[in-house]
CSV table of C-alpha atoms and ligand atoms in Angstrom, one decimal:
chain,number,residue,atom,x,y,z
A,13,UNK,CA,0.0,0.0,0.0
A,14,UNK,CA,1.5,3.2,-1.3
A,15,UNK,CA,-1.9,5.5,-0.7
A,16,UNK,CA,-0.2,7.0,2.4
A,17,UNK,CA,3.1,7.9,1.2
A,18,UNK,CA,3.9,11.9,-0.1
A,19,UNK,CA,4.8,10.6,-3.1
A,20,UNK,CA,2.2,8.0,-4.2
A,21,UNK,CA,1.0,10.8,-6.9
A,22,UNK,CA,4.2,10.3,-8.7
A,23,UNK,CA,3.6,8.1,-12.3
A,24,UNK,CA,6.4,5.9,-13.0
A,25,UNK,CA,9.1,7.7,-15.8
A,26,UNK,CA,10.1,5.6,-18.3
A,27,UNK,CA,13.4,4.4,-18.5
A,28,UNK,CA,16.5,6.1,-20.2
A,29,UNK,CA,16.1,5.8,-24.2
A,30,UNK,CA,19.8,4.3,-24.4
A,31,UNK,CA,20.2,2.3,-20.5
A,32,UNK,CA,16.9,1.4,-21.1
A,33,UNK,CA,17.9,-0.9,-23.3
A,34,UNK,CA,20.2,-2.9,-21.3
A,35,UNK,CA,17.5,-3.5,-18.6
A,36,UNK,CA,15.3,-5.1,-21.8
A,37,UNK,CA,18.5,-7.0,-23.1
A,38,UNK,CA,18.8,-8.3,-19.2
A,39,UNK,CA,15.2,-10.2,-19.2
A,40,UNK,CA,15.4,-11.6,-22.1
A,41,UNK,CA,16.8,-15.6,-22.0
A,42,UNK,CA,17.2,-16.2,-25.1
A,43,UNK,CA,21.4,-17.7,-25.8
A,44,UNK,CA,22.0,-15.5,-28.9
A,45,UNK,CA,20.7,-12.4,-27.4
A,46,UNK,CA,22.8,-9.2,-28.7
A,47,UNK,CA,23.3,-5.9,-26.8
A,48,UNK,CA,24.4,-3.4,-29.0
A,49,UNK,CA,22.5,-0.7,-27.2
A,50,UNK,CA,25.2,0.6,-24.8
A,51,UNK,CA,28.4,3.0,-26.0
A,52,UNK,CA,31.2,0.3,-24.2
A,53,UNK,CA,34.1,-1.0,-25.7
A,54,UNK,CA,33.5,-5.2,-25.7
A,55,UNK,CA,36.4,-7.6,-26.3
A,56,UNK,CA,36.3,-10.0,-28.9
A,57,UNK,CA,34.9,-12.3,-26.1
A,58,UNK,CA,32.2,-10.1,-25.5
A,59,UNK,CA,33.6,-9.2,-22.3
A,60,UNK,CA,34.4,-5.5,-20.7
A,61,UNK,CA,37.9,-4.9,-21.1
A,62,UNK,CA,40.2,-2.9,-18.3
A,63,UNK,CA,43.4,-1.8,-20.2
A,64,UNK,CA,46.5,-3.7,-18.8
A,65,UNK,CA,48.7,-0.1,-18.1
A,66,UNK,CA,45.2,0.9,-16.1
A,67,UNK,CA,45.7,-2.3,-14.1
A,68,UNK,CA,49.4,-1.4,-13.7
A,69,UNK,CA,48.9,2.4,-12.6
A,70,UNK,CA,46.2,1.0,-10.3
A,71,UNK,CA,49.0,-1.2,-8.6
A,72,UNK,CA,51.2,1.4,-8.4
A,73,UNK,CA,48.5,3.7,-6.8
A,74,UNK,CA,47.4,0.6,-4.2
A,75,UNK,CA,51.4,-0.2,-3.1
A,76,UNK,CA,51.7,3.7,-2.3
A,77,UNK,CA,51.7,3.9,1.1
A,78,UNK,CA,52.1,7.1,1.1
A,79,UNK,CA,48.7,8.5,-0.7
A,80,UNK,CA,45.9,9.4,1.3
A,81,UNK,CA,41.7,9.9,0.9
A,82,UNK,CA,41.6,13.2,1.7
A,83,UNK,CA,39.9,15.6,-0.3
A,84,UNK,CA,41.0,17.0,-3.4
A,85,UNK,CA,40.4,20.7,-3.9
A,86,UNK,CA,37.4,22.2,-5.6
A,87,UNK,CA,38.7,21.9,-9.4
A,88,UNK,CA,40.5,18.4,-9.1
A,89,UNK,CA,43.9,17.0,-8.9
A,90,UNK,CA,46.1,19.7,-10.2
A,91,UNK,CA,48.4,17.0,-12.4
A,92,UNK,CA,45.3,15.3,-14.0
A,93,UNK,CA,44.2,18.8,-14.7
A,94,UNK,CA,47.7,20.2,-16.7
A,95,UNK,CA,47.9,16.6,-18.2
A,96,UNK,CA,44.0,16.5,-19.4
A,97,UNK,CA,44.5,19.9,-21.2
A,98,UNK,CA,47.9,19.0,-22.8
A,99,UNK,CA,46.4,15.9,-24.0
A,100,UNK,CA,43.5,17.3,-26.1
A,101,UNK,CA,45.6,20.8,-27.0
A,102,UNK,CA,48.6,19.5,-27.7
A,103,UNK,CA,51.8,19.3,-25.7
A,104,UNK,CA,53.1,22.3,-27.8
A,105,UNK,CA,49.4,24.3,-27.4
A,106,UNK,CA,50.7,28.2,-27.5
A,107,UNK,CA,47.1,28.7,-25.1
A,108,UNK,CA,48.5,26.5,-22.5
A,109,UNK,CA,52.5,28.1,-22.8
A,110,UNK,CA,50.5,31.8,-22.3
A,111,UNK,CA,48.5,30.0,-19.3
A,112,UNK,CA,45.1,31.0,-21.1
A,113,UNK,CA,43.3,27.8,-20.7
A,114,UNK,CA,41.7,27.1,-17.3
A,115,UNK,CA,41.0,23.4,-16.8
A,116,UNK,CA,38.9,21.3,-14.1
A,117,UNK,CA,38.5,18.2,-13.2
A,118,UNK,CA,34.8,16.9,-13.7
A,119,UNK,CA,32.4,13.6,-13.4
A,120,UNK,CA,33.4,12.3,-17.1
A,121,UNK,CA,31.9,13.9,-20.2
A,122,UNK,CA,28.6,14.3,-18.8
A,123,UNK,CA,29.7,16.4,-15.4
A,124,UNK,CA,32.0,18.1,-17.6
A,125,UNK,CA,29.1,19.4,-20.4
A,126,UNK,CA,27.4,20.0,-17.0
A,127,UNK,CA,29.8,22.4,-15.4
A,128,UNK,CA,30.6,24.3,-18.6
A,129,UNK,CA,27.0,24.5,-19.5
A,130,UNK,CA,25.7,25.7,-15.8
A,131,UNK,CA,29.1,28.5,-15.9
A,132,UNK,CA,27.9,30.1,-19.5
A,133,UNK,CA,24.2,29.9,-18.1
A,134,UNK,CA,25.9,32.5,-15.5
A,135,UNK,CA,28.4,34.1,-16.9
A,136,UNK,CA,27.9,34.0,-21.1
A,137,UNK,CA,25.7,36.3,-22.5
A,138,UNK,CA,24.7,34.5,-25.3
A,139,UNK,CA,21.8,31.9,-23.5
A,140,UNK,CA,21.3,29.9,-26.8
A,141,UNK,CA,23.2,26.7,-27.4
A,142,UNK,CA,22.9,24.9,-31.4
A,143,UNK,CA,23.6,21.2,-31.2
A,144,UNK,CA,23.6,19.0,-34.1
A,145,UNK,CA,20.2,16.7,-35.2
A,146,UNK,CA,20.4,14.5,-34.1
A,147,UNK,CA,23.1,14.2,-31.4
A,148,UNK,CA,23.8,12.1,-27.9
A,149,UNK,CA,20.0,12.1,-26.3
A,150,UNK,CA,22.0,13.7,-23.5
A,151,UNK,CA,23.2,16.6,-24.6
A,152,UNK,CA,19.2,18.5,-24.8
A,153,UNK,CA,18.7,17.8,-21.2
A,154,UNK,CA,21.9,18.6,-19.5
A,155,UNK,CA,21.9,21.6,-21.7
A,156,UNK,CA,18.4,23.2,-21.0
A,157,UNK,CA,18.4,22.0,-17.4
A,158,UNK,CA,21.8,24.1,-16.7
A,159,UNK,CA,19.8,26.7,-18.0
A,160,UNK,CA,20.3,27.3,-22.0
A,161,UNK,CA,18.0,27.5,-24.4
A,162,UNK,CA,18.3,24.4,-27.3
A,163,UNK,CA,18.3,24.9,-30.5
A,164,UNK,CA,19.7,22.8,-33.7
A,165,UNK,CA,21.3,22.9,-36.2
A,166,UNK,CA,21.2,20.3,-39.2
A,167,UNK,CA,23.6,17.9,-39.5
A,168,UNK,CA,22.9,14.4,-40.7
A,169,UNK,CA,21.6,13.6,-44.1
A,170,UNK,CA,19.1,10.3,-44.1
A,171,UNK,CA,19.5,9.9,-47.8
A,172,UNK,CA,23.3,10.1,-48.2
A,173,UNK,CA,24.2,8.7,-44.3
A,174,UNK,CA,26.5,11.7,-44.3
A,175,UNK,CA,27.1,14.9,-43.5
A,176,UNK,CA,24.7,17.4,-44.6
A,177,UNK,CA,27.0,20.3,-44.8
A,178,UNK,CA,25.3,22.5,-46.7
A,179,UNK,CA,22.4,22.6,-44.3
A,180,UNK,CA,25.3,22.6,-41.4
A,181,UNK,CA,26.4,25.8,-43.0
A,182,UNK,CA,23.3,27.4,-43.5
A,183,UNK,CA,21.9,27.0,-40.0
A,184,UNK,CA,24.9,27.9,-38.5
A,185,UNK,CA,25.1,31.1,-40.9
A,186,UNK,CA,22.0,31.8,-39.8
A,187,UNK,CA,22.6,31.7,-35.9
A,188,UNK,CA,21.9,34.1,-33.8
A,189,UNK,CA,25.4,36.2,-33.4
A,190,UNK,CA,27.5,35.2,-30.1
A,191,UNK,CA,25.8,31.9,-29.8
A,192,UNK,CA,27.0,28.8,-28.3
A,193,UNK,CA,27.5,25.7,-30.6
A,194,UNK,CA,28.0,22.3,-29.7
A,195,UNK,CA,30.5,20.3,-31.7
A,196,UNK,CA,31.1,16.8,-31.3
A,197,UNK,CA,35.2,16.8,-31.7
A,198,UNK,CA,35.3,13.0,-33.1
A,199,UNK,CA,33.4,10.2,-33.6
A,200,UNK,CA,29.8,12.2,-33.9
A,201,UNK,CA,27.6,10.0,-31.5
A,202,UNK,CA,25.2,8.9,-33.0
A,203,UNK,CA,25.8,8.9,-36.4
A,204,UNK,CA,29.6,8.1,-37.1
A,205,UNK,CA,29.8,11.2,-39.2
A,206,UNK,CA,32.5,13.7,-38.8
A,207,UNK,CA,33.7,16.6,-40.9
A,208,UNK,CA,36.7,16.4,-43.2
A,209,UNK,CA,39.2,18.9,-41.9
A,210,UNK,CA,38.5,20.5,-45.0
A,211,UNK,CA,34.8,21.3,-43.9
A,212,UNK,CA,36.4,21.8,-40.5
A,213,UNK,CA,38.0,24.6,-41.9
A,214,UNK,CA,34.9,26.0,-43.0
A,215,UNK,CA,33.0,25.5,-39.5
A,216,UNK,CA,35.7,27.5,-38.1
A,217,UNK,CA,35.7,30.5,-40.2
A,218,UNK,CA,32.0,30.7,-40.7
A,219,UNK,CA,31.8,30.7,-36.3
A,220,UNK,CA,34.7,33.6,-35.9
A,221,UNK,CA,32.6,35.4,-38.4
A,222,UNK,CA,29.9,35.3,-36.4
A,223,UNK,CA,31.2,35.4,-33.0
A,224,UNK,CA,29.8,31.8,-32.0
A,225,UNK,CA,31.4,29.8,-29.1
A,226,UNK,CA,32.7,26.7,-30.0
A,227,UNK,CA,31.6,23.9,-26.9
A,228,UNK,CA,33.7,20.8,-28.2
A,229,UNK,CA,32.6,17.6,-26.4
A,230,UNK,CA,35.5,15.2,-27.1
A,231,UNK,CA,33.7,11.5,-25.4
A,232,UNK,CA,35.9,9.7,-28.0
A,233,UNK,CA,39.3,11.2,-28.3
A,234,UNK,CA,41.4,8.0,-29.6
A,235,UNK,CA,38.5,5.9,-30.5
A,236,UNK,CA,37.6,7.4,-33.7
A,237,UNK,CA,41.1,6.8,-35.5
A,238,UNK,CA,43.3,5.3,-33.4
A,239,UNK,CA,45.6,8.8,-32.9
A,240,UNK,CA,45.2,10.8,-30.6
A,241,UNK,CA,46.6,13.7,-31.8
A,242,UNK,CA,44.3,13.2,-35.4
A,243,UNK,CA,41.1,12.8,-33.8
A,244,UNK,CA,42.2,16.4,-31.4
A,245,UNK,CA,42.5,18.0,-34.5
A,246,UNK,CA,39.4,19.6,-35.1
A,247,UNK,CA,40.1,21.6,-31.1
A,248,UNK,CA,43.2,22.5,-32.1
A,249,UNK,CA,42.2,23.9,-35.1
A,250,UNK,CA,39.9,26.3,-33.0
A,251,UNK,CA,42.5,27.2,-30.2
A,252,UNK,CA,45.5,27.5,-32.9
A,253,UNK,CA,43.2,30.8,-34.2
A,254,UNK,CA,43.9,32.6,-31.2
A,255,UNK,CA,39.9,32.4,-30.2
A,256,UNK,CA,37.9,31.2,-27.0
A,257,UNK,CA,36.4,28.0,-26.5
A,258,UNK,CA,35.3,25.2,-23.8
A,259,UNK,CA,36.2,21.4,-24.4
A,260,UNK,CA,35.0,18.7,-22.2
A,261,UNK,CA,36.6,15.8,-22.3
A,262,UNK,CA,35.9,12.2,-21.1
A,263,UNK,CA,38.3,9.2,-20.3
A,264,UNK,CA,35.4,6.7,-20.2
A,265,UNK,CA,36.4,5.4,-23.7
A,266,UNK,CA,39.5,6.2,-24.3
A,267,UNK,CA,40.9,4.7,-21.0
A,268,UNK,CA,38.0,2.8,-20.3
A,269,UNK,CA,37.6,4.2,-17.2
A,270,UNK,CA,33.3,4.5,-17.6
A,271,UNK,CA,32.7,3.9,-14.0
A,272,UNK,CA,35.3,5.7,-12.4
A,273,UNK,CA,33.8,9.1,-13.8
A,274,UNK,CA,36.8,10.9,-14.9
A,275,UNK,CA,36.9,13.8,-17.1
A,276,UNK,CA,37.7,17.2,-17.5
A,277,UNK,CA,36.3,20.7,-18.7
A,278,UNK,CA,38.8,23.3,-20.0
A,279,UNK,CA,37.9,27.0,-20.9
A,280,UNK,CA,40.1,28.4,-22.8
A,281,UNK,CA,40.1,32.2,-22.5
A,282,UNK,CA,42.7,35.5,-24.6
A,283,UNK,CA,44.6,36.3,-21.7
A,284,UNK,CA,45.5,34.5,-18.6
A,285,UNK,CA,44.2,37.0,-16.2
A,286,UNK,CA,40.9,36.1,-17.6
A,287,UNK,CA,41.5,32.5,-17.5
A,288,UNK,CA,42.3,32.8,-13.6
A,289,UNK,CA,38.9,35.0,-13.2
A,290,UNK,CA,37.3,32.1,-15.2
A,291,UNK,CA,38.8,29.4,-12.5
A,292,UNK,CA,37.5,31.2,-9.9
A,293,UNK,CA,34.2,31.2,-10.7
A,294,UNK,CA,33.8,27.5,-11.9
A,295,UNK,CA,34.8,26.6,-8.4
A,296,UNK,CA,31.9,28.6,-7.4
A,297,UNK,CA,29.8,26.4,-9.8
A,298,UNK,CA,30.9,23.3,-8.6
A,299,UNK,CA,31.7,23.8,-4.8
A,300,UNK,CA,27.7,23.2,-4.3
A,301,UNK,CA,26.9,20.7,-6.7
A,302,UNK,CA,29.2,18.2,-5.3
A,303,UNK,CA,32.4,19.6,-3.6
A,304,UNK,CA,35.0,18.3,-5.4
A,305,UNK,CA,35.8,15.5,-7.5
A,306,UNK,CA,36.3,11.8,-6.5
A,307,UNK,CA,40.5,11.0,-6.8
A,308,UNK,CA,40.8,7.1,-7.9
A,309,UNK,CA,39.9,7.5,-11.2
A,310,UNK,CA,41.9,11.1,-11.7
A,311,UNK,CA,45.3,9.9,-10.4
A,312,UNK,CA,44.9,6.7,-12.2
A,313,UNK,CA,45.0,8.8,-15.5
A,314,UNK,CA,47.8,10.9,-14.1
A,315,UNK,CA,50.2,8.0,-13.5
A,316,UNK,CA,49.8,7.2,-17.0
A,317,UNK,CA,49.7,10.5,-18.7
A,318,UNK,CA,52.7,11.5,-17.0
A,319,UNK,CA,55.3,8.7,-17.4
A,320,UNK,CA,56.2,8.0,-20.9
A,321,UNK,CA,56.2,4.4,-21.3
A,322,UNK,CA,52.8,4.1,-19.6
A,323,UNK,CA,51.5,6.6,-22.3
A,324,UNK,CA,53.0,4.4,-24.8
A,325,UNK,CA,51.7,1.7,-23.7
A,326,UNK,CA,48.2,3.2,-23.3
A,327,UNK,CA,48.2,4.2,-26.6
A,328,UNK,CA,48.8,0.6,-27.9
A,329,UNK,CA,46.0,-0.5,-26.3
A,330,UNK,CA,43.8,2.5,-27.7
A,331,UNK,CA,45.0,1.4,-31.1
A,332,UNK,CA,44.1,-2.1,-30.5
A,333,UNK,CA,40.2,-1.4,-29.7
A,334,UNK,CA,39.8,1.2,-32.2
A,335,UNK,CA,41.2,-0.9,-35.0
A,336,UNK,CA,39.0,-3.9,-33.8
A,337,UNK,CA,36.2,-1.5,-34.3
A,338,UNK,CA,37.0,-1.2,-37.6
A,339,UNK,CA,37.5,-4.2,-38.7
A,340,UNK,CA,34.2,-5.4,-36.9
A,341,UNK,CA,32.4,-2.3,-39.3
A,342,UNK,CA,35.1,-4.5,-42.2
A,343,UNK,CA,33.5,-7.7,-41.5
A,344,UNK,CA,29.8,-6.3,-41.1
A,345,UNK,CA,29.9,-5.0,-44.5
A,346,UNK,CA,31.4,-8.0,-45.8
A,347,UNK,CA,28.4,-10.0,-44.0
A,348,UNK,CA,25.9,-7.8,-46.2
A,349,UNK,CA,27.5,-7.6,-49.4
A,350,UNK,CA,27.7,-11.5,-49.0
A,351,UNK,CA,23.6,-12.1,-48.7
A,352,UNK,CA,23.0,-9.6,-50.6
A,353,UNK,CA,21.7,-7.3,-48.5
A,354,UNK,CA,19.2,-4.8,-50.8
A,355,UNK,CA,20.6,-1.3,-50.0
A,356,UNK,CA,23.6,0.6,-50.0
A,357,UNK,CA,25.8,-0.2,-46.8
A,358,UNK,CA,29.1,1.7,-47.4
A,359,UNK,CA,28.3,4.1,-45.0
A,360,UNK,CA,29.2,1.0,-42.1
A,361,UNK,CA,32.6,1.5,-43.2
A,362,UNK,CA,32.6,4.9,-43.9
A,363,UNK,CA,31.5,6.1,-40.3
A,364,UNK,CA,34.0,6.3,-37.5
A,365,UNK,CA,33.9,5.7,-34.0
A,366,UNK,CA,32.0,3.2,-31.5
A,367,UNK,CA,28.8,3.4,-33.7
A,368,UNK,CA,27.2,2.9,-37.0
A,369,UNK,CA,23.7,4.8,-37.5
A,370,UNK,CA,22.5,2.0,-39.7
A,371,UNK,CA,19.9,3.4,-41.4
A,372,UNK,CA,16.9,0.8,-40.2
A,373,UNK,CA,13.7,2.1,-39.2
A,374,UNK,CA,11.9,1.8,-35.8
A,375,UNK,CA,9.6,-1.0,-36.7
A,376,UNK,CA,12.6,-3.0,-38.5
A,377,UNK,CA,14.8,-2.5,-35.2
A,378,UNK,CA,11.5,-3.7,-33.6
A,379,UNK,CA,11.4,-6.7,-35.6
A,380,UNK,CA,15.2,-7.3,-34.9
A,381,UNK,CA,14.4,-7.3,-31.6
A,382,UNK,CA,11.6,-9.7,-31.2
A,383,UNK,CA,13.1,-12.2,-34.0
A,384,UNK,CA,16.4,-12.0,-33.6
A,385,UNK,CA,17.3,-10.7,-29.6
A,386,UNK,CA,19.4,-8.0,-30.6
A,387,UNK,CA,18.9,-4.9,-29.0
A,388,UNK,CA,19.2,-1.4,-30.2
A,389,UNK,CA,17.8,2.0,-29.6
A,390,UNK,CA,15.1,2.4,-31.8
A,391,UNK,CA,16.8,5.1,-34.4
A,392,UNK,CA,19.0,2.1,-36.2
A,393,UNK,CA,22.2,2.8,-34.2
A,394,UNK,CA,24.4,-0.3,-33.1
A,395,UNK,CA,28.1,0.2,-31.6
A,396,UNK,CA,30.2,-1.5,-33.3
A,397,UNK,CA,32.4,-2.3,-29.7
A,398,UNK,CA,29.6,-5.3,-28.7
A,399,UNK,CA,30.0,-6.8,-31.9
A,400,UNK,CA,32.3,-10.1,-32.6
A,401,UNK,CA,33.8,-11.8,-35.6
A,402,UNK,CA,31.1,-15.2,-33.7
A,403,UNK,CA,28.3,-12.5,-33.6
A,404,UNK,CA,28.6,-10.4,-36.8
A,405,UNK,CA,26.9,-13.5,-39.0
A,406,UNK,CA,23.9,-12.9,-36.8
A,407,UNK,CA,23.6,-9.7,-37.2
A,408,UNK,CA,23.7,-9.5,-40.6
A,409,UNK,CA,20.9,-12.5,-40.9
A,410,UNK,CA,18.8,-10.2,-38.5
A,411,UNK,CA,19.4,-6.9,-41.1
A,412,UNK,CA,18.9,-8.9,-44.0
A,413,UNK,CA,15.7,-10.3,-42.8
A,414,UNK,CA,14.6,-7.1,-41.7
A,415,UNK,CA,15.4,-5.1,-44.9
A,416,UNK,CA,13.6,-8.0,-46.8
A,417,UNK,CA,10.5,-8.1,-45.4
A,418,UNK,CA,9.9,-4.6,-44.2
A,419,UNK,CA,12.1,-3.0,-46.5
B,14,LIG,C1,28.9,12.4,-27.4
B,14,LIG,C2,29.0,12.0,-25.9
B,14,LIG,N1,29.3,12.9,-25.0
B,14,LIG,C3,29.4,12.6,-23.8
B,14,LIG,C4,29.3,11.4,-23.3
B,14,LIG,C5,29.5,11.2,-21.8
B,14,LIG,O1,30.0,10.1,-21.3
B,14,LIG,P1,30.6,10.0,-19.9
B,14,LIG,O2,29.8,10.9,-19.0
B,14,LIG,O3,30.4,8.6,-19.5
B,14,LIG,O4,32.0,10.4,-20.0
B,14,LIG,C6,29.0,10.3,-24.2
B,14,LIG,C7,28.8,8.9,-23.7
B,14,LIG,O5,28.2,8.1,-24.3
B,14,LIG,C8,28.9,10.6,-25.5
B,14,LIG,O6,28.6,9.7,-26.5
């Protein structure tokens, strides 16, 4: 009996479009059952992989007698912080040399889009943020509930599964001066579409011109490519012009580090007095939303950033999942060209990053799921990561059945 509680008035919310479909995939008992709902990096095994040099740094970190729980300060471990910015600005970053960028330490990407967004809410004066249709389901709500205003701008293009850059132009031609744009900086969740650097290029000038701040949310920096420098590119291309921007970056991925919530959110500013001003008053936005930021996961990303073979190592291991990505997107298209799958499907190997944006509708994702146990969210996206070279046959049965019939 509920009738006597405060909150018996409350309907039940549905679950999260995207975890929501892990809970489905969990009740279901069928053997060949097929999560590629979720944005995590599977072995070839199927299993969650924890990168041998994080093992190793989390050794090092246990044996240290010396290290301590006590707090951290408000904007993170200082080392992580230096480290996090050098790593997505490069090492040689003239904004990081003049002490212009202020960076601090968040809860992953999504604390770190948080933070940013809830400081430009205050401080910006610009309230309106673009972000691309269609982008992470995130991105709207952490946006509007820091207090923005959402708008979009066009991005994807159904009938080429590319870029639709002339509409990206356009929209963003057409934005209101001084506005905030969200840019995914690699691997363009959820559609695997990035810009050339060419069209890059383009973005860049076209914002300056019109004053817009650049947001870069870099969730995959690593995973698209295999380099981290390439896939930074597009930042660097933003700072190297002298101008402002905010980057928030997230180790989940790249490190594999999901749980431990590590990430950071840089601001890079003109001067460095206005940097430090900058500082002080995200501490002021994060001191009461939660304190400061947990330390595990931070200084197990400092050990390795900061000693060179551990970053060589780490970088190995990056290689090895994003190449294993692509060959999985390889063998997929392989699968299809085999049945003879009706359709184009070079965009599976065109895209880049954790996930393809297949193409299949809502009822044939529908069907996949009842017929076939694999799970997806229901605009045709599947990451790439929870497929296998003992899986991808399956897969491409359920898409060519699907195409087939309900085609
Ligand atoms: C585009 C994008 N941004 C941000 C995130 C945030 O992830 P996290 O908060 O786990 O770092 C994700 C994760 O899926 C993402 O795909």
């Amino acid at each position: 009996m509920d009738s006597g509680s405060v909150f018996a008035s409350l309907v039940q919310a549905p679950e999260d479009p995207i975890l929501g479909v892990t809970v489905a995939y969990n009740k279901d008992p069928s053997p060949n059952k097929l999560n590629l709902g979720v944005g995590a990096y599977r072995t070839e095994e199927g299993k969650p992989l924890v990168l041998d040099v994080v093992r190793r740094a989390e050794q090092l970190l246990v044996n240290d007698q010396s290290r301590v729980k006590e707090y951290l300060p408000i904007v993170g471990l200082a080392d992580f912080n230096k480290l996090s910015a050098k790593l997505i600005f490069g090492a040689d970053s003239p904004a990081i040399q003049a002490n212009r960028v202020a960076t601090v330490q968040c809860l992953s990407g999504t604390g770190s889009l948080r933070v940013g967004a809830e400081f430009l809410a205050r401080h910006y004066h610009q309230l309106t943020i673009y972000i691309p249709q269609p982008t992470w389901g995130n991105h709207p709500k952490v946006f509007t509930l820091a207090g923005l205003s959402v708008k979009t701008y066009r991005y994807y293009d159904p009938a080429t599964r590319g870029l639709n850059f002339q509409g990206l132009l356009e929209d963003l031609g057409a934005a209101t001066s001084g506005a905030i744009v969200l840019l995914h900086a690699c691997a363009h969740n959820p559609t695997g579409v990035d810009p050339t650097l060419e069209q890059w290029e383009q973005i860049r000038q076209l914002m300056r011109s019109k004053g817009l701040l650049p947001f870069f949310d870099s969730a995959y920096q690593g995973f698209a490519s295999g380099s981290l420098d390439a896939d930074a590119q597009p930042v660097r291309m933003f700072v190297a012009d002298g101008g402002e921007c905010l980057a928030a970056q997230s180790y989940a991925k790249n490190m594999g580090l999901y749980g431990e919530r590590v990430g950071a959110l840089s601001i890079v500013c003109k001067t460095a007095d206005v940097a430090s001003k900058v500082e002080s008053q995200l501490k002021l936005v994060i001191r009461p939303m939660y304190s400061n930021p947990p330390i595990h996961g931070a200084s197990i990303v400092a050990t390795i950033l900061k000693d060179s073979k551990m970053y060589d190592e780490w970088t190995v291991e990056l290689k090895a999942m994003a190449d294993r990505i692509i060959s999985m997107r390889k063998q997929l298209f392989d699968a299809l060209s085999a049945r003879g799958t009706p359709g184009d499907w070079s965009h599976i190997i065109k895209q880049i990053g954790m996930f393809t944006f297949t193409g299949l509708n809502g009822e044939q994702v529908a069907f996949m799921t009842k017929e076939y146990h694999i799970y997806m969210t229901s605009d045709g996206r599947i990451s790439m990561a929870g497929l296998s070279s003992k899986t991808v046959p399956h897969l491409a049965d359920a898409i060519h059945s699907a195409v087939t019939r309900m085609g």
